[in-house]
Amino acid sequence: MRLTVSIGPEAQRVTFNLDMSLQRHAWRNLDQAQAKPMNSILGNAVTDGAIEQDLMALGGLLEKKLTGRAMFGDYSLGSGRTYRVDNSSPANQETPNHCYPIAGTGLWAGVSQAVFAAAVAFRRLELALDGKSGTPEAVWNSIKNDPTARTSEIYSAFTGARTHVTALDKKDRQKIVEAAGSSKLAIAISGFLKA
């Protein structure tokens, strides 16, 4: 998600683009993510509109602070979330300006690389099962012995989730279900993966 902030007096306005990787920090986009050493996940209950409002508020704070220098640091917002700004520079030639959530309401912070990989695999399975009839177990049973299904997206989603999620302890599996919004499907997937 990119927010463009205009900074400075009218005659000397500087455009400042602020980026946040939704695929690394928002549950709904997690299926596109790659795990890094440390991660944070905004739960499914935090809407895209709420994230956009956070970035607008963050942009307002940065507008007040910027005087032609970088604005690295942590910023607490009215939403109850805190964002870290890094790679910040008002010069258009510099690397992209970046921010990400580090604490607060609706955020699962400090997610290790292994747990994040499991959350990504869980999200991919959740998306693959969305709209399918039957329980996760019934869907798996219908494809697991079909040799033509082994190259399908849903088969890969099942095996990826089985590999990553079952390696986690109960507490981390529960945190994934909570990040998913504790939907019936998320609970059913979790139950299937424990079996």
mmCIF file of N, CA and C in Angstrom, residues 111-160:
data_model
loop_
_atom_site.group_PDB
_atom_site.id
_atom_site.type_symbol
_atom_site.label_atom_id
_atom_site.label_comp_id
_atom_site.label_asym_id
_atom_site.label_seq_id
_atom_site.Cartn_x
_atom_site.Cartn_y
_atom_site.Cartn_z
ATOM 1 N N VAL A 111 6.635 -12.180 15.112
ATOM 2 C CA VAL A 111 6.367 -13.520 14.578
ATOM 3 C C VAL A 111 7.656 -14.048 13.937
ATOM 4 N N SER A 112 8.112 -15.196 14.413
ATOM 5 C CA SER A 112 9.356 -15.777 13.881
ATOM 6 C C SER A 112 9.158 -16.225 12.432
ATOM 7 N N GLN A 113 10.262 -16.476 11.767
ATOM 8 C CA GLN A 113 10.222 -16.886 10.373
ATOM 9 C C GLN A 113 9.459 -18.204 10.194
ATOM 10 N N ALA A 114 9.685 -19.167 11.072
ATOM 11 C CA ALA A 114 9.006 -20.468 10.959
ATOM 12 C C ALA A 114 7.500 -20.334 11.188
ATOM 13 N N VAL A 115 7.114 -19.555 12.181
ATOM 14 C CA VAL A 115 5.688 -19.364 12.466
ATOM 15 C C VAL A 115 5.040 -18.568 11.333
ATOM 16 N N PHE A 116 5.750 -17.581 10.813
ATOM 17 C CA PHE A 116 5.211 -16.792 9.702
ATOM 18 C C PHE A 116 5.003 -17.674 8.467
ATOM 19 N N ALA A 117 5.967 -18.552 8.176
ATOM 20 C CA ALA A 117 5.819 -19.475 7.035
ATOM 21 C C ALA A 117 4.582 -20.357 7.229
ATOM 22 N N ALA A 118 4.336 -20.785 8.455
ATOM 23 C CA ALA A 118 3.145 -21.592 8.748
ATOM 24 C C ALA A 118 1.873 -20.764 8.558
ATOM 25 N N ALA A 119 1.885 -19.505 8.974
ATOM 26 C CA ALA A 119 0.719 -18.630 8.797
ATOM 27 C C ALA A 119 0.436 -18.418 7.309
ATOM 28 N N VAL A 120 1.475 -18.238 6.515
ATOM 29 C CA VAL A 120 1.314 -18.083 5.066
ATOM 30 C C VAL A 120 0.698 -19.354 4.474
ATOM 31 N N ALA A 121 1.211 -20.513 4.880
ATOM 32 C CA ALA A 121 0.683 -21.789 4.378
ATOM 33 C C ALA A 121 -0.773 -21.973 4.794
ATOM 34 N N PHE A 122 -1.103 -21.599 6.024
ATOM 35 C CA PHE A 122 -2.484 -21.681 6.518
ATOM 36 C C PHE A 122 -3.389 -20.785 5.676
ATOM 37 N N ARG A 123 -2.946 -19.556 5.422
ATOM 38 C CA ARG A 123 -3.746 -18.611 4.631
ATOM 39 C C ARG A 123 -3.967 -19.142 3.220
ATOM 40 N N ARG A 124 -2.934 -19.730 2.628
ATOM 41 C CA ARG A 124 -3.084 -20.290 1.279
ATOM 42 C C ARG A 124 -4.124 -21.417 1.268
ATOM 43 N N LEU A 125 -4.118 -22.254 2.304
ATOM 44 C CA LEU A 125 -5.120 -23.320 2.389
ATOM 45 C C LEU A 125 -6.503 -22.733 2.611
ATOM 46 N N GLU A 126 -6.581 -21.716 3.457
ATOM 47 C CA GLU A 126 -7.864 -21.055 3.700
ATOM 48 C C GLU A 126 -8.453 -20.517 2.392
ATOM 49 N N LEU A 127 -7.632 -19.888 1.575
ATOM 50 C CA LEU A 127 -8.104 -19.352 0.297
ATOM 51 C C LEU A 127 -8.473 -20.474 -0.674
ATOM 52 N N ALA A 128 -7.690 -21.541 -0.694
ATOM 53 C CA ALA A 128 -7.967 -22.663 -1.596
ATOM 54 C C ALA A 128 -9.288 -23.350 -1.241
ATOM 55 N N LEU A 129 -9.632 -23.374 0.042
ATOM 56 C CA LEU A 129 -10.861 -24.030 0.482
ATOM 57 C C LEU A 129 -12.087 -23.119 0.441
ATOM 58 N N ASP A 130 -11.866 -21.836 0.336
ATOM 59 C CA ASP A 130 -12.980 -20.891 0.342
ATOM 60 C C ASP A 130 -13.955 -21.214 -0.793
ATOM 61 N N GLY A 131 -15.207 -21.423 -0.434
ATOM 62 C CA GLY A 131 -16.241 -21.720 -1.416
ATOM 63 C C GLY A 131 -16.394 -23.194 -1.745
ATOM 64 N N LYS A 132 -15.496 -24.032 -1.256
ATOM 65 C CA LYS A 132 -15.604 -25.482 -1.489
ATOM 66 C C LYS A 132 -16.646 -26.054 -0.538
ATOM 67 N N SER A 133 -17.364 -27.050 -1.015
ATOM 68 C CA SER A 133 -18.346 -27.689 -0.128
ATOM 69 C C SER A 133 -17.664 -28.815 0.631
ATOM 70 N N GLY A 134 -18.099 -29.020 1.847
ATOM 71 C CA GLY A 134 -17.532 -30.064 2.690
ATOM 72 C C GLY A 134 -16.461 -29.537 3.619
ATOM 73 N N THR A 135 -16.091 -30.367 4.550
ATOM 74 C CA THR A 135 -15.073 -30.019 5.529
ATOM 75 C C THR A 135 -13.686 -30.103 4.886
ATOM 76 N N PRO A 136 -12.677 -29.504 5.510
ATOM 77 C CA PRO A 136 -11.319 -29.668 4.980
ATOM 78 C C PRO A 136 -10.949 -31.152 4.830
ATOM 79 N N GLU A 137 -11.344 -31.955 5.795
ATOM 80 C CA GLU A 137 -11.035 -33.385 5.729
ATOM 81 C C GLU A 137 -11.702 -34.039 4.514
ATOM 82 N N ALA A 138 -12.956 -33.699 4.252
ATOM 83 C CA ALA A 138 -13.669 -34.266 3.104
ATOM 84 C C ALA A 138 -13.016 -33.851 1.787
ATOM 85 N N VAL A 139 -12.617 -32.590 1.686
ATOM 86 C CA VAL A 139 -11.953 -32.117 0.465
ATOM 87 C C VAL A 139 -10.629 -32.844 0.284
ATOM 88 N N TRP A 140 -9.841 -32.957 1.359
ATOM 89 C CA TRP A 140 -8.561 -33.660 1.286
ATOM 90 C C TRP A 140 -8.764 -35.118 0.864
ATOM 91 N N ASN A 141 -9.735 -35.782 1.476
ATOM 92 C CA ASN A 141 -9.997 -37.185 1.147
ATOM 93 C C ASN A 141 -10.395 -37.365 -0.316
ATOM 94 N N SER A 142 -11.028 -36.342 -0.892
ATOM 95 C CA SER A 142 -11.449 -36.456 -2.293
ATOM 96 C C SER A 142 -10.290 -36.272 -3.274
ATOM 97 N N ILE A 143 -9.178 -35.685 -2.838
ATOM 98 C CA ILE A 143 -8.059 -35.435 -3.761
ATOM 99 C C ILE A 143 -6.777 -36.179 -3.421
ATOM 100 N N LYS A 144 -6.621 -36.637 -2.204
ATOM 101 C CA LYS A 144 -5.313 -37.146 -1.764
ATOM 102 C C LYS A 144 -4.799 -38.346 -2.561
ATOM 103 N N ASN A 145 -5.678 -39.176 -3.095
ATOM 104 C CA ASN A 145 -5.252 -40.351 -3.856
ATOM 105 C C ASN A 145 -5.375 -40.176 -5.361
ATOM 106 N N ASP A 146 -5.745 -38.983 -5.781
ATOM 107 C CA ASP A 146 -5.907 -38.707 -7.206
ATOM 108 C C ASP A 146 -4.574 -38.200 -7.768
ATOM 109 N N PRO A 147 -3.890 -38.996 -8.607
ATOM 110 C CA PRO A 147 -2.579 -38.578 -9.114
ATOM 111 C C PRO A 147 -2.630 -37.286 -9.924
ATOM 112 N N THR A 148 -3.756 -36.982 -10.553
ATOM 113 C CA THR A 148 -3.848 -35.739 -11.326
ATOM 114 C C THR A 148 -3.984 -34.518 -10.420
ATOM 115 N N ALA A 149 -4.393 -34.722 -9.189
ATOM 116 C CA ALA A 149 -4.573 -33.595 -8.259
ATOM 117 C C ALA A 149 -3.254 -33.116 -7.665
ATOM 118 N N ARG A 150 -2.217 -33.912 -7.776
ATOM 119 C CA ARG A 150 -0.945 -33.582 -7.114
ATOM 120 C C ARG A 150 -0.277 -32.326 -7.635
ATOM 121 N N THR A 151 -0.655 -31.882 -8.781
ATOM 122 C CA THR A 151 -0.088 -30.635 -9.313
ATOM 123 C C THR A 151 -1.047 -29.459 -9.141
ATOM 124 N N SER A 152 -2.146 -29.683 -8.438
ATOM 125 C CA SER A 152 -3.145 -28.620 -8.274
ATOM 126 C C SER A 152 -2.779 -27.682 -7.129
ATOM 127 N N GLU A 153 -3.346 -26.497 -7.200
ATOM 128 C CA GLU A 153 -3.119 -25.481 -6.162
ATOM 129 C C GLU A 153 -3.633 -25.958 -4.808
ATOM 130 N N ILE A 154 -4.778 -26.599 -4.800
ATOM 131 C CA ILE A 154 -5.363 -27.017 -3.523
ATOM 132 C C ILE A 154 -4.539 -28.140 -2.875
ATOM 133 N N TYR A 155 -4.014 -29.042 -3.677
ATOM 134 C CA TYR A 155 -3.164 -30.110 -3.140
ATOM 135 C C TYR A 155 -1.902 -29.501 -2.519
ATOM 136 N N SER A 156 -1.294 -28.565 -3.236
ATOM 137 C CA SER A 156 -0.101 -27.873 -2.712
ATOM 138 C C SER A 156 -0.422 -27.118 -1.429
ATOM 139 N N ALA A 157 -1.602 -26.503 -1.385
ATOM 140 C CA ALA A 157 -1.996 -25.762 -0.178
ATOM 141 C C ALA A 157 -2.147 -26.708 1.005
ATOM 142 N N PHE A 158 -2.757 -27.850 0.793
ATOM 143 C CA PHE A 158 -2.890 -28.841 1.871
ATOM 144 C C PHE A 158 -1.529 -29.321 2.357
ATOM 145 N N THR A 159 -0.658 -29.714 1.429
ATOM 146 C CA THR A 159 0.639 -30.261 1.853
ATOM 147 C C THR A 159 1.523 -29.192 2.494
ATOM 148 N N GLY A 160 1.442 -27.959 1.992
ATOM 149 C CA GLY A 160 2.208 -26.870 2.602
ATOM 150 C C GLY A 160 1.756 -26.588 4.022
#
